[in-house]
Short mmCIF file of C-alpha atoms and ligand atoms in Angstrom, two decimals:
data_model
loop_
_atom_site.label_atom_id
_atom_site.label_comp_id
_atom_site.label_asym_id
_atom_site.label_seq_id
_atom_site.Cartn_x
_atom_site.Cartn_y
_atom_site.Cartn_z
CA ASN A 292 185.23 -88.63 -3.43
CA ALA A 293 182.84 -90.00 -6.55
CA SER A 294 180.17 -90.56 -4.66
CA SER A 295 179.02 -87.57 -3.68
CA VAL A 296 178.62 -86.35 -7.44
CA SER A 297 175.17 -86.83 -9.11
CA LEU A 298 175.45 -89.24 -12.15
CA ALA A 299 172.44 -89.28 -14.93
CA ASP A 300 174.31 -92.65 -15.63
CA ALA A 301 178.63 -93.48 -15.20
CA ALA A 302 181.46 -91.63 -13.34
CA TYR A 303 184.92 -93.67 -14.34
CA VAL A 304 188.06 -95.66 -11.31
CA LYS A 305 190.79 -96.24 -11.84
CA ILE A 306 191.12 -98.90 -11.01
CA SER A 307 194.90 -99.72 -10.96
CA GLU A 308 198.03 -97.79 -12.87
CA GLY A 309 198.66 -98.92 -16.46
CA ASP A 310 197.05 -103.03 -15.94
CA PHE A 311 192.83 -102.79 -16.62
CA GLY A 312 192.09 -98.56 -18.07
CA TYR A 313 188.87 -97.47 -15.67
CA VAL A 314 185.85 -99.15 -14.88
CA LEU A 315 182.37 -97.73 -12.94
CA ASP A 316 182.89 -96.14 -9.88
CA ASP A 317 180.55 -98.11 -7.76
CA VAL A 318 178.37 -95.12 -6.35
CA PRO A 319 176.10 -95.25 -9.96
CA HIS A 320 172.91 -93.61 -10.57
CA LEU A 321 172.49 -95.18 -13.56
CA VAL A 322 168.82 -94.50 -14.38
CA ASP A 323 165.93 -92.90 -12.28
CA HIS A 324 164.34 -94.30 -9.73
CA LEU A 325 161.33 -93.12 -7.88
CA PRO A 326 162.03 -91.27 -4.29
CA ASP A 327 161.94 -94.25 -1.79
CA ALA A 328 163.14 -96.82 -1.67
CA PRO A 329 161.83 -100.11 -2.66
CA THR A 330 160.10 -101.99 0.43
CA TYR A 331 158.14 -104.42 -1.50
CA PRO A 332 159.59 -108.19 -1.63
CA ASN A 333 159.58 -109.09 -4.77
CA PRO A 334 156.51 -112.03 -4.72
CA LEU A 335 158.09 -113.58 -7.72
CA GLN A 336 159.65 -115.43 -5.17
CA ASP A 337 156.98 -117.07 -4.26
CA HIS A 338 157.21 -117.95 -8.38
CA PRO A 339 158.46 -121.47 -9.31
CA ALA A 340 161.04 -120.11 -11.30
CA TYR A 341 162.24 -118.83 -8.93
CA SER A 342 163.04 -122.34 -7.24
CA THR A 343 165.51 -123.38 -9.49
CA VAL A 344 167.68 -120.44 -10.32
CA LYS A 345 171.65 -119.72 -8.13
CA GLN A 346 171.13 -116.32 -7.75
CA TYR A 347 167.50 -114.89 -9.55
CA PHE A 348 167.83 -111.97 -7.88
CA VAL A 349 170.06 -109.77 -9.67
CA ASN A 350 172.23 -107.81 -7.58
CA GLU A 351 171.35 -103.59 -7.85
CA ASP A 352 175.44 -102.72 -7.63
CA ASP A 353 175.54 -105.35 -11.45
CA THR A 354 176.18 -103.34 -14.10
CA VAL A 355 177.00 -103.85 -18.43
CA PRO A 356 179.52 -102.53 -20.16
CA GLN A 357 178.83 -100.14 -22.86
CA LYS A 358 182.22 -102.00 -24.64
CA VAL A 359 183.16 -105.19 -24.31
CA VAL A 360 186.63 -104.57 -26.45
CA VAL A 361 189.11 -102.38 -24.61
CA GLN A 362 192.80 -101.61 -25.34
CA LYS A 363 195.70 -101.92 -22.93
CA SER A 364 195.00 -98.65 -20.10
CA SER A 365 191.74 -97.10 -22.33
CA ARG A 366 188.20 -96.42 -20.07
CA ARG A 367 185.69 -99.11 -20.60
CA GLY A 368 183.41 -96.75 -20.65
CA VAL A 369 179.22 -95.86 -19.74
CA HIS A 370 177.66 -98.70 -18.04
CA PHE A 371 174.44 -99.46 -17.97
CA ARG A 372 172.16 -100.89 -14.78
CA ARG A 373 172.04 -105.23 -15.69
CA ALA A 374 167.31 -106.07 -16.78
CA GLY A 375 165.79 -108.46 -14.98
CA PRO A 376 164.11 -108.81 -11.44
CA ARG A 377 165.13 -106.96 -7.98
CA GLN A 378 164.79 -108.67 -4.85
CA ARG A 379 162.81 -105.19 -3.56
CA VAL A 380 159.90 -104.00 -5.50
CA TYR A 381 158.35 -100.36 -5.12
CA PHE A 382 154.67 -101.23 -5.65
CA GLU A 383 152.54 -103.94 -4.37
CA SER A 384 151.03 -106.11 -7.28
CA ASP A 385 147.34 -105.02 -6.35
CA GLU A 386 148.40 -101.30 -6.77
CA VAL A 387 150.11 -101.26 -10.61
CA LYS A 388 147.67 -100.07 -13.02
CA ALA A 389 149.78 -100.51 -16.18
CA CYS A 390 149.56 -99.03 -20.16
CA ILE A 391 151.22 -99.74 -23.30
CA VAL A 392 150.71 -97.68 -25.94
CA THR A 393 152.93 -98.24 -29.76
CA CYS A 394 153.88 -95.45 -32.28
CA GLY A 395 155.80 -94.49 -35.63
CA GLY A 396 156.02 -96.78 -37.56
CA LEU A 397 155.16 -101.13 -37.25
CA CYS A 398 157.57 -103.38 -36.71
CA PRO A 399 157.50 -107.61 -36.98
CA GLY A 400 157.46 -108.23 -32.93
CA LEU A 401 155.22 -105.09 -32.63
CA ASN A 402 152.50 -107.42 -30.18
CA THR A 403 154.75 -109.49 -29.16
CA VAL A 404 155.97 -107.62 -26.68
CA ILE A 405 152.16 -106.37 -25.48
CA ARG A 406 151.58 -109.47 -25.90
CA GLU A 407 154.75 -111.10 -22.99
CA LEU A 408 153.81 -107.41 -21.45
CA VAL A 409 150.34 -108.29 -20.30
CA CYS A 410 151.59 -112.70 -19.55
CA GLY A 411 154.40 -111.33 -17.33
CA LEU A 412 152.83 -108.60 -15.25
CA SER A 413 150.14 -111.02 -14.89
CA HIS A 414 151.56 -114.49 -14.70
CA MET A 415 155.19 -112.78 -12.83
CA TYR A 416 153.45 -110.32 -10.91
CA ASN A 417 150.13 -110.64 -10.45
CA VAL A 418 148.93 -107.34 -11.94
CA SER A 419 145.44 -107.33 -13.07
CA LYS A 420 144.61 -103.62 -14.17
CA ILE A 421 146.24 -103.48 -17.90
CA TYR A 422 145.17 -101.18 -20.72
CA GLY A 423 145.59 -100.35 -23.88
CA ILE A 424 145.75 -96.97 -24.75
CA GLN A 425 145.17 -96.37 -29.14
CA ASN A 426 146.47 -95.72 -31.53
CA GLY A 427 150.02 -93.78 -30.09
CA TYR A 428 150.22 -91.05 -28.01
CA LYS A 429 147.66 -89.22 -28.52
CA GLY A 430 145.57 -91.90 -27.73
CA PHE A 431 146.41 -91.81 -23.91
CA TYR A 432 143.85 -88.14 -23.93
CA SER A 433 141.09 -89.18 -27.30
CA SER A 434 140.40 -92.41 -27.49
CA ASN A 435 139.28 -95.33 -24.65
CA TYR A 436 141.76 -97.27 -23.10
CA LEU A 437 141.72 -101.09 -23.77
CA THR A 438 141.77 -102.98 -21.25
CA LEU A 439 144.45 -105.96 -21.57
CA THR A 440 144.20 -109.62 -20.28
CA PRO A 441 146.37 -112.39 -21.29
CA LYS A 442 143.41 -113.99 -22.51
CA SER A 443 142.26 -110.48 -25.19
CA VAL A 444 146.38 -111.23 -26.01
CA ASP A 445 146.58 -115.00 -26.06
CA ASP A 446 147.31 -115.29 -30.52
CA ILE A 447 148.35 -111.64 -31.17
CA HIS A 448 151.68 -112.67 -31.83
CA LYS A 449 151.00 -114.72 -34.44
CA ARG A 450 149.98 -110.93 -36.61
CA GLY A 451 151.52 -108.05 -38.13
CA GLY A 452 151.21 -104.78 -37.06
CA THR A 453 149.97 -103.57 -33.35
CA VAL A 454 146.77 -104.22 -32.62
CA LEU A 455 146.88 -101.08 -29.52
CA GLY A 456 146.53 -98.91 -33.53
CA THR A 457 149.65 -96.67 -33.96
CA SER A 458 150.54 -93.46 -35.11
CA ARG A 459 152.66 -90.40 -35.70
CA GLY A 460 152.35 -87.06 -34.02
CA GLY A 461 149.72 -86.07 -31.33
CA HIS A 462 152.98 -85.96 -28.89
CA ASP A 463 150.83 -83.22 -26.99
CA THR A 464 153.43 -84.06 -23.22
CA LYS A 465 150.32 -81.73 -20.57
CA LYS A 466 147.14 -83.92 -22.24
CA ILE A 467 149.08 -87.25 -22.04
CA VAL A 468 150.72 -86.60 -17.97
CA ASP A 469 146.80 -85.32 -16.99
CA ASN A 470 145.56 -88.84 -18.41
CA ILE A 471 148.25 -90.82 -16.68
CA GLN A 472 147.52 -88.78 -13.76
CA ASP A 473 144.12 -88.37 -13.50
CA ARG A 474 143.46 -92.78 -14.20
CA GLY A 475 145.76 -93.22 -11.51
CA ILE A 476 148.00 -94.71 -13.71
CA ASN A 477 152.35 -95.51 -12.04
CA GLN A 478 153.79 -97.76 -15.17
CA VAL A 479 153.67 -96.80 -18.67
CA TYR A 480 155.22 -98.80 -21.22
CA ILE A 481 156.14 -97.27 -24.38
CA ILE A 482 156.78 -99.75 -27.19
CA GLY A 483 158.94 -97.01 -30.54
CA GLY A 484 161.14 -95.95 -32.27
CA ASP A 485 163.71 -92.49 -31.38
CA GLY A 486 160.52 -90.09 -31.94
CA THR A 487 158.87 -92.28 -29.59
CA GLN A 488 161.70 -92.23 -26.72
CA LYS A 489 162.20 -88.96 -26.89
CA GLY A 490 158.61 -88.21 -25.75
CA ALA A 491 158.85 -90.68 -23.38
CA TYR A 492 161.01 -89.06 -21.83
CA GLU A 493 159.52 -85.51 -22.17
CA ILE A 494 156.61 -87.79 -20.59
CA PHE A 495 158.75 -89.07 -17.64
CA LYS A 496 160.28 -84.99 -16.56
CA GLU A 497 156.73 -84.57 -16.91
CA ILE A 498 155.56 -86.65 -14.37
CA ARG A 499 159.09 -86.08 -12.42
CA LYS A 500 158.30 -82.63 -11.87
CA ARG A 501 154.61 -83.42 -10.61
CA GLY A 502 155.76 -86.00 -8.13
CA LEU A 503 154.49 -88.66 -9.61
CA LYS A 504 154.83 -92.16 -8.34
CA VAL A 505 154.66 -93.37 -11.82
CA SER A 506 157.34 -95.59 -13.10
CA VAL A 507 158.19 -95.65 -17.12
CA ALA A 508 159.06 -97.75 -19.00
CA GLY A 509 161.14 -97.88 -23.76
CA VAL A 510 160.77 -100.39 -25.14
CA PRO A 511 163.03 -99.37 -28.45
CA LYS A 512 161.65 -100.52 -32.05
CA THR A 513 163.05 -100.23 -34.35
CA ILE A 514 163.36 -102.59 -37.18
CA ASP A 515 166.23 -99.83 -38.91
CA ASN A 516 168.27 -101.79 -36.02
CA ASP A 517 169.45 -98.23 -36.20
CA ILE A 518 169.03 -97.50 -32.20
CA ALA A 519 172.12 -96.36 -30.78
CA ILE A 520 173.56 -98.12 -27.84
CA ILE A 521 171.85 -101.82 -28.10
CA ASP A 522 172.26 -104.21 -29.66
CA LYS A 523 169.59 -105.54 -32.58
CA SER A 524 166.50 -104.46 -31.86
CA PHE A 525 163.70 -106.42 -32.61
CA GLY A 526 162.52 -107.03 -36.01
CA PHE A 527 165.74 -106.59 -37.23
CA ASP A 528 166.17 -110.60 -37.30
CA THR A 529 162.33 -110.90 -39.00
CA ALA A 530 163.56 -107.83 -41.73
CA VAL A 531 166.16 -109.19 -42.30
CA GLU A 532 165.06 -113.18 -43.38
CA GLU A 533 161.63 -111.47 -44.40
CA ALA A 534 164.01 -109.49 -47.23
CA GLN A 535 165.78 -112.33 -48.40
CA ARG A 536 163.08 -113.98 -49.94
CA ALA A 537 162.79 -110.60 -52.17
CA ILE A 538 165.88 -110.82 -52.85
CA ASP A 539 165.47 -114.51 -54.50
CA SER A 540 163.48 -112.91 -56.66
CA ALA A 541 165.43 -110.15 -57.96
CA HIS A 542 167.68 -112.84 -58.10
CA VAL A 543 165.38 -115.53 -60.72
CA GLU A 544 164.47 -111.68 -63.39
CA ALA A 545 168.04 -110.75 -63.70
CA CYS A 546 168.31 -114.51 -64.21
CA SER A 547 165.39 -114.56 -66.82
CA ALA A 548 166.36 -111.98 -69.19
CA GLU A 549 170.08 -110.79 -70.67
CA ASN A 550 171.49 -107.88 -69.07
CA GLY A 551 168.60 -109.13 -66.21
CA ILE A 552 169.23 -106.42 -62.61
CA GLY A 553 166.82 -106.49 -60.39
CA LEU A 554 166.92 -104.01 -57.67
CA VAL A 555 165.22 -103.99 -54.60
CA LYS A 556 165.36 -101.36 -52.27
CA LEU A 557 165.04 -101.85 -48.54
CA MET A 558 164.39 -100.55 -44.84
CA GLY A 559 167.11 -97.87 -43.98
CA ARG A 560 166.36 -93.79 -43.61
CA TYR A 561 169.88 -93.04 -42.24
CA SER A 562 171.35 -96.10 -41.18
CA GLY A 563 172.03 -98.98 -43.86
CA PHE A 564 172.24 -102.10 -41.47
CA ILE A 565 169.43 -104.16 -43.36
CA ALA A 566 170.72 -103.52 -45.88
CA MET A 567 174.40 -105.29 -45.38
CA TYR A 568 173.32 -107.91 -43.52
CA ALA A 569 171.23 -109.26 -46.30
CA THR A 570 173.11 -109.36 -48.49
CA LEU A 571 175.98 -111.00 -46.14
CA ALA A 572 173.09 -113.88 -46.00
CA SER A 573 172.06 -114.39 -50.00
CA ARG A 574 174.90 -113.86 -51.07
CA ASP A 575 173.62 -113.09 -54.67
CA VAL A 576 173.84 -109.33 -54.40
CA ASP A 577 176.54 -108.26 -56.48
CA CYS A 578 176.29 -104.31 -55.06
CA CYS A 579 174.80 -102.89 -51.34
CA LEU A 580 174.34 -99.74 -51.68
CA ILE A 581 173.53 -97.97 -47.71
CA PRO A 582 172.50 -94.30 -46.07
CA GLU A 583 176.11 -94.92 -44.54
CA SER A 584 178.61 -94.62 -47.64
CA PRO A 585 178.51 -92.67 -50.62
CA PHE A 586 178.35 -93.30 -53.98
CA TYR A 587 178.18 -92.05 -57.33
CA MET A 588 176.69 -92.30 -60.56
CA ASP A 589 179.15 -91.76 -63.67
CA GLY A 590 182.98 -92.15 -64.53
CA GLU A 591 185.80 -93.91 -63.81
CA GLY A 592 184.42 -96.67 -60.79
CA GLY A 593 181.27 -95.40 -60.69
CA LEU A 594 178.52 -97.28 -60.19
CA LEU A 595 177.31 -97.69 -64.08
CA GLN A 596 180.65 -98.33 -65.01
CA TYR A 597 180.72 -101.42 -62.12
CA VAL A 598 176.88 -102.29 -63.41
CA GLU A 599 177.95 -103.07 -67.12
CA LYS A 600 181.26 -104.47 -65.95
CA ARG A 601 179.12 -107.59 -63.38
CA LEU A 602 176.48 -107.29 -66.72
CA LYS A 603 179.93 -108.66 -69.81
CA GLU A 604 181.39 -110.89 -67.20
CA ASN A 605 177.69 -111.78 -65.95
CA LYS A 606 174.51 -111.73 -67.55
CA HIS A 607 172.79 -110.63 -64.71
CA MET A 608 173.09 -109.04 -61.76
CA VAL A 609 171.21 -108.07 -58.41
CA ILE A 610 171.00 -104.85 -56.06
CA VAL A 611 170.47 -103.82 -53.11
CA VAL A 612 169.92 -100.27 -52.66
CA ALA A 613 168.62 -98.74 -48.93
CA GLU A 614 166.19 -96.49 -48.68
CA GLY A 615 167.83 -93.88 -47.38
CA ALA A 616 171.01 -93.74 -50.36
CA GLY A 617 172.14 -91.77 -52.71
CA GLN A 618 169.31 -88.53 -51.18
CA ASP A 619 171.89 -86.21 -52.14
CA LEU A 620 172.37 -87.35 -55.82
CA ILE A 621 168.54 -87.37 -55.96
CA ALA A 622 168.50 -83.68 -54.28
CA LYS A 623 171.03 -82.60 -57.31
CA SER A 624 168.89 -84.09 -60.41
CA LEU A 625 165.64 -82.21 -58.41
CA SER A 626 164.84 -79.73 -57.37
CA ALA A 627 161.58 -80.69 -54.47
CA SER A 628 161.93 -78.26 -51.38
CA GLU A 629 162.15 -80.28 -47.98
CA GLN A 630 158.76 -82.22 -46.72
CA GLN A 631 158.58 -83.24 -43.38
CA ASP A 632 156.29 -86.42 -41.94
CA ALA A 633 153.22 -85.40 -39.18
CA SER A 634 156.22 -86.32 -36.88
CA GLY A 635 158.65 -83.88 -38.86
CA ASN A 636 160.73 -86.43 -40.64
CA LYS A 637 162.37 -86.19 -43.62
CA LEU A 638 160.81 -87.48 -46.49
CA LEU A 639 162.79 -89.63 -48.51
CA LEU A 640 162.48 -89.36 -52.31
CA ASP A 641 162.24 -93.07 -53.86
CA ILE A 642 166.26 -93.59 -54.88
CA GLY A 643 164.40 -97.34 -56.06
CA LEU A 644 163.10 -95.40 -59.07
CA TRP A 645 165.57 -93.04 -59.31
CA LEU A 646 168.64 -95.97 -59.96
CA THR A 647 165.88 -97.65 -62.72
CA HIS A 648 165.78 -94.70 -64.27
CA LYS A 649 169.99 -93.43 -64.35
CA ILE A 650 170.43 -97.34 -65.29
CA LYS A 651 168.01 -97.44 -67.79
CA ASP A 652 169.07 -94.11 -70.12
CA HIS A 653 172.61 -94.98 -68.72
CA PHE A 654 171.66 -98.78 -71.55
CA LYS A 655 170.18 -97.18 -73.64
CA SER A 656 172.72 -93.93 -75.29
CA LYS A 657 175.63 -96.67 -74.61
CA LYS A 658 172.57 -98.91 -77.25
CA MET A 659 173.25 -101.56 -74.74
CA GLU A 660 169.52 -104.39 -74.50
CA MET A 661 169.10 -105.70 -71.02
CA THR A 662 166.39 -105.70 -68.18
CA ILE A 663 165.50 -104.26 -64.61
CA LYS A 664 163.02 -105.01 -62.56
CA TYR A 665 162.48 -102.93 -59.29
CA ILE A 666 161.40 -104.82 -55.99
CA ASP A 667 160.13 -102.59 -53.08
CA PRO A 668 159.29 -104.79 -50.63
CA THR A 669 159.67 -102.05 -47.46
CA TYR A 670 155.83 -101.90 -46.47
CA MET A 671 155.47 -105.67 -47.18
CA ILE A 672 158.40 -106.42 -44.68
CA ARG A 673 157.19 -104.91 -41.55
CA ALA A 674 154.23 -106.48 -41.80
CA ILE A 675 155.08 -109.60 -40.81
CA PRO A 676 154.64 -111.50 -37.48
CA SER A 677 157.98 -111.76 -35.91
CA ASN A 678 160.22 -115.04 -36.60
CA ALA A 679 161.11 -117.07 -33.57
CA SER A 680 164.66 -115.32 -33.15
CA ASP A 681 162.27 -111.95 -32.42
CA ASN A 682 160.06 -113.50 -30.42
CA VAL A 683 161.89 -114.23 -27.66
CA TYR A 684 163.54 -111.25 -27.57
CA CYS A 685 161.06 -109.54 -27.38
CA THR A 686 159.58 -111.10 -25.12
CA LEU A 687 163.15 -111.63 -22.57
CA LEU A 688 162.91 -106.94 -23.47
CA ALA A 689 159.58 -107.13 -21.38
CA HIS A 690 160.16 -109.19 -18.77
CA SER A 691 162.97 -106.99 -18.08
CA ALA A 692 160.73 -104.42 -19.55
CA ILE A 693 158.15 -105.23 -16.29
CA HIS A 694 161.09 -106.55 -13.94
CA GLY A 695 162.28 -102.51 -14.10
CA ALA A 696 159.57 -100.76 -14.09
CA MET A 697 158.40 -103.13 -10.62
CA ALA A 698 161.04 -101.67 -8.74
CA GLY A 699 160.60 -98.22 -9.45
CA TYR A 700 163.02 -97.44 -12.52
CA SER A 701 162.65 -95.14 -15.52
CA PHE A 702 164.41 -96.28 -18.57
CA THR A 703 164.96 -97.51 -22.23
CA VAL A 704 165.88 -101.70 -21.75
CA GLY A 705 167.87 -103.55 -24.47
CA ASN A 706 170.34 -105.47 -25.11
CA VAL A 707 173.97 -104.24 -24.19
CA ASN A 708 176.51 -106.80 -25.56
CA GLY A 709 174.42 -109.70 -25.51
CA ARG A 710 173.16 -109.12 -21.31
CA HIS A 711 169.90 -106.87 -20.99
CA ALA A 712 170.20 -103.41 -19.73
CA TYR A 713 168.13 -99.89 -18.41
CA ILE A 714 169.33 -96.99 -19.98
CA PRO A 715 169.35 -93.25 -19.22
CA PHE A 716 166.46 -92.63 -21.88
CA TYR A 717 168.43 -89.55 -23.81
CA ARG A 718 171.47 -91.87 -24.15
CA VAL A 719 169.00 -93.87 -26.22
CA THR A 720 168.13 -90.44 -28.54
CA SER A 721 171.20 -88.37 -28.42
CA THR A 722 172.55 -90.47 -31.38
CA ARG A 723 171.68 -92.46 -33.60
CA ASN A 724 173.24 -96.43 -34.87
CA LYS A 725 175.04 -96.37 -37.81
CA VAL A 726 176.95 -99.27 -39.43
CA LYS A 727 180.26 -98.49 -39.65
CA ILE A 728 182.02 -98.23 -43.13
CA THR A 729 185.99 -97.90 -41.37
CA ASP A 730 184.59 -101.24 -39.86
CA ARG A 731 185.41 -104.92 -40.58
CA MET A 732 182.18 -105.63 -41.26
CA TRP A 733 181.32 -103.36 -44.34
CA ALA A 734 184.56 -104.41 -44.84
CA ARG A 735 183.32 -108.60 -45.33
CA LEU A 736 180.55 -107.15 -47.32
CA LEU A 737 182.47 -105.55 -50.48
CA SER A 738 185.16 -108.28 -49.95
CA SER A 739 181.77 -110.58 -50.82
CA THR A 740 180.59 -108.70 -53.09
CA ASN A 741 183.63 -107.29 -54.88
CA GLN A 742 182.18 -103.81 -55.44
CA PRO A 743 183.95 -100.67 -55.58
CA SER A 744 184.20 -99.05 -52.46
CA PHE A 745 182.46 -95.66 -54.51
CA LEU A 746 185.34 -93.97 -52.05
CA SER A 747 188.05 -92.23 -52.10
CA GLN A 748 191.11 -92.16 -49.48
CA LYS A 749 189.82 -88.49 -48.87
CA ASP A 750 187.32 -89.84 -47.46
CA ILE A 751 188.69 -93.28 -46.09
CA ASP A 752 190.14 -90.42 -44.29
CA GLU A 753 187.71 -88.40 -42.75
CA ALA A 754 185.19 -91.40 -42.08
CA LYS A 755 188.53 -93.15 -39.65
CA GLU A 756 188.53 -89.56 -38.89
CA THR A 757 184.98 -89.70 -37.38
CA ASP A 758 184.91 -93.26 -36.35
CA ARG A 759 188.04 -92.09 -33.29
CA THR A 760 186.76 -88.60 -32.30
CA ALA A 761 183.07 -91.25 -32.22
CA ASN A 762 184.91 -93.33 -29.97
CA LYS A 763 186.15 -91.28 -27.47
CA PRO A 764 183.34 -91.47 -24.86
CA PRO A 765 184.13 -87.80 -22.73
CA LEU A 766 184.53 -87.80 -19.18
CA PRO A 767 181.14 -87.00 -17.26
CA SER A 768 181.61 -82.73 -16.22
CA GLY A 769 183.12 -82.65 -12.39
CA LEU A 770 185.71 -85.76 -12.36
CA SER A 771 188.74 -86.83 -12.75
CA HIS A 772 190.55 -89.69 -12.92
CA HIS A 773 189.71 -91.87 -9.34
CA VAL A 774 192.53 -93.61 -8.71
CA ALA A 775 191.48 -96.35 -6.68
CA ASN A 776 193.05 -96.28 -2.84
P1 ATP B 1306 159.86 -94.71 -36.57
O1 ATP B 1306 160.68 -94.32 -36.80
O2 ATP B 1306 160.66 -95.86 -36.20
O3 ATP B 1306 159.10 -95.53 -37.24
P2 ATP B 1306 159.22 -93.26 -34.30
O4 ATP B 1306 159.10 -93.67 -32.95
O5 ATP B 1306 160.36 -92.38 -34.52
O6 ATP B 1306 159.27 -94.83 -35.34
P3 ATP B 1306 157.78 -90.70 -34.81
O7 ATP B 1306 156.99 -90.92 -35.90
O8 ATP B 1306 159.77 -90.56 -35.66
O9 ATP B 1306 158.66 -92.10 -35.16
O10 ATP B 1306 157.68 -90.46 -33.55
C1 ATP B 1306 156.86 -90.81 -32.97
C2 ATP B 1306 155.79 -90.31 -32.13
O11 ATP B 1306 157.14 -89.32 -31.04
C3 ATP B 1306 154.75 -89.60 -32.47
O12 ATP B 1306 153.77 -89.36 -31.90
C4 ATP B 1306 155.73 -88.22 -32.24
O13 ATP B 1306 154.68 -87.25 -32.02
C5 ATP B 1306 156.69 -88.52 -30.79
N1 ATP B 1306 157.52 -88.03 -30.90
C6 ATP B 1306 158.64 -87.45 -31.51
N2 ATP B 1306 159.51 -87.27 -31.15
C7 ATP B 1306 159.48 -86.07 -30.44
C8 ATP B 1306 159.87 -85.32 -29.15
N3 ATP B 1306 161.12 -85.10 -29.95
N4 ATP B 1306 159.51 -84.90 -28.82
C9 ATP B 1306 159.00 -85.26 -28.29
N5 ATP B 1306 157.63 -86.79 -28.92
C10 ATP B 1306 158.01 -86.99 -30.68
MG1 MG B 1307 162.06 -92.22 -35.41
#
């Protein structure tokens, strides 16, 4: 009996032989909920927004599937709880004490999420006790809490950065939860990247261990768009838009010199989404290099040969490189051992500078006149305020986070196939979202830039095999395929 299986996220039930594959078991425990059932009527039922919507409250059993397109008879895979306001809430408005923290690197939209959390809690749920934790996780135990009100956050979305400050390192789970407990905080909103969400999961587990009635809501932040499962992270749109300016400048530089090359380095430690989308959007880029697609410099079909060919054909070219691309090539040419930042992330070697030197040396040895201009806009892009589309997305994420926390859930919030969902923490931190070089999007890019793929048939076969195995969601243990009656 499937209902006896307590599952962190999903189970599969086959609905009928051979037609539609598997759907979710109808008693999933998708994200953690506080022990008792929510008892209070949702104050939103008195809100003007409520009266205009046909079905305002989200049905507790509504789920969002991770995969939309499935092959005939194949499993539908994992579903998540649909986000949104619940009929009943776990906390009464005046007992809520919420806090907000931002951790990790900057990303456009942080201030918008902070603002909408404060305004949403205040305007939708009449919550008045909202605190800001300063400078990341360590601020829980080393700084004063700020009091946040709709008035104090009124125009912060027009500024880049985070008004709360941020940091890396300093995650001391015990001290953090001691402070949450001592101050009577019962809703913790945590905005940050993969490291931050891992930290949120640790906080959540410690809170459960101590039996505290506290909801932990993660809002995933990554400008690189590399967080697993979710469609898109906030700030990504803004980053791609801003990257266009750098590419435009590189193009102007390249066109204005004989054999001019404009080289732009964009964010993307492990995932080349920004580089890929900026390239597709710009149409001025002749070559896009990302971490997922290995490339080589010398010899037949190598980058240097392609650069030479493009200059001969076109007299100028633009190259976009993601910061994590070609790290293996630089590592080989340097003796530098692995370096780490305060959070334990591997420090990246500057691929942009390295490429600049390599290309210069190459043309010098060929006695061919050329000019290369290297533009690194990464820190400028991170620091700008979010654009219109990201502002809307940040607002919806904040609202979904509030509804879930009010209902007593602990989760990471995100858009999955266009629907907001509550996702268990470990699901978003256990893998990273990467550009699939065997997918259509990368093929579209290659056909738009006309660059070589730099891949051998063996590389391609290996990548396809990796995808094939990665695409199979495992059945949760203890569950075989239940055939529904
Ligand atoms: P980004 O890398 O996008 O800038 P991030 O959230 O991954 O964002 P990190 O600096 O890696 O940034 O981590 C942010 C915070 O999360 C830090 O305070 C760090 O101590 C904490 N953290 C990172 N990894 C873990 C972990 N495995 N367990 C607990 N805390 C962690
Ligand atoms: Mg990170």
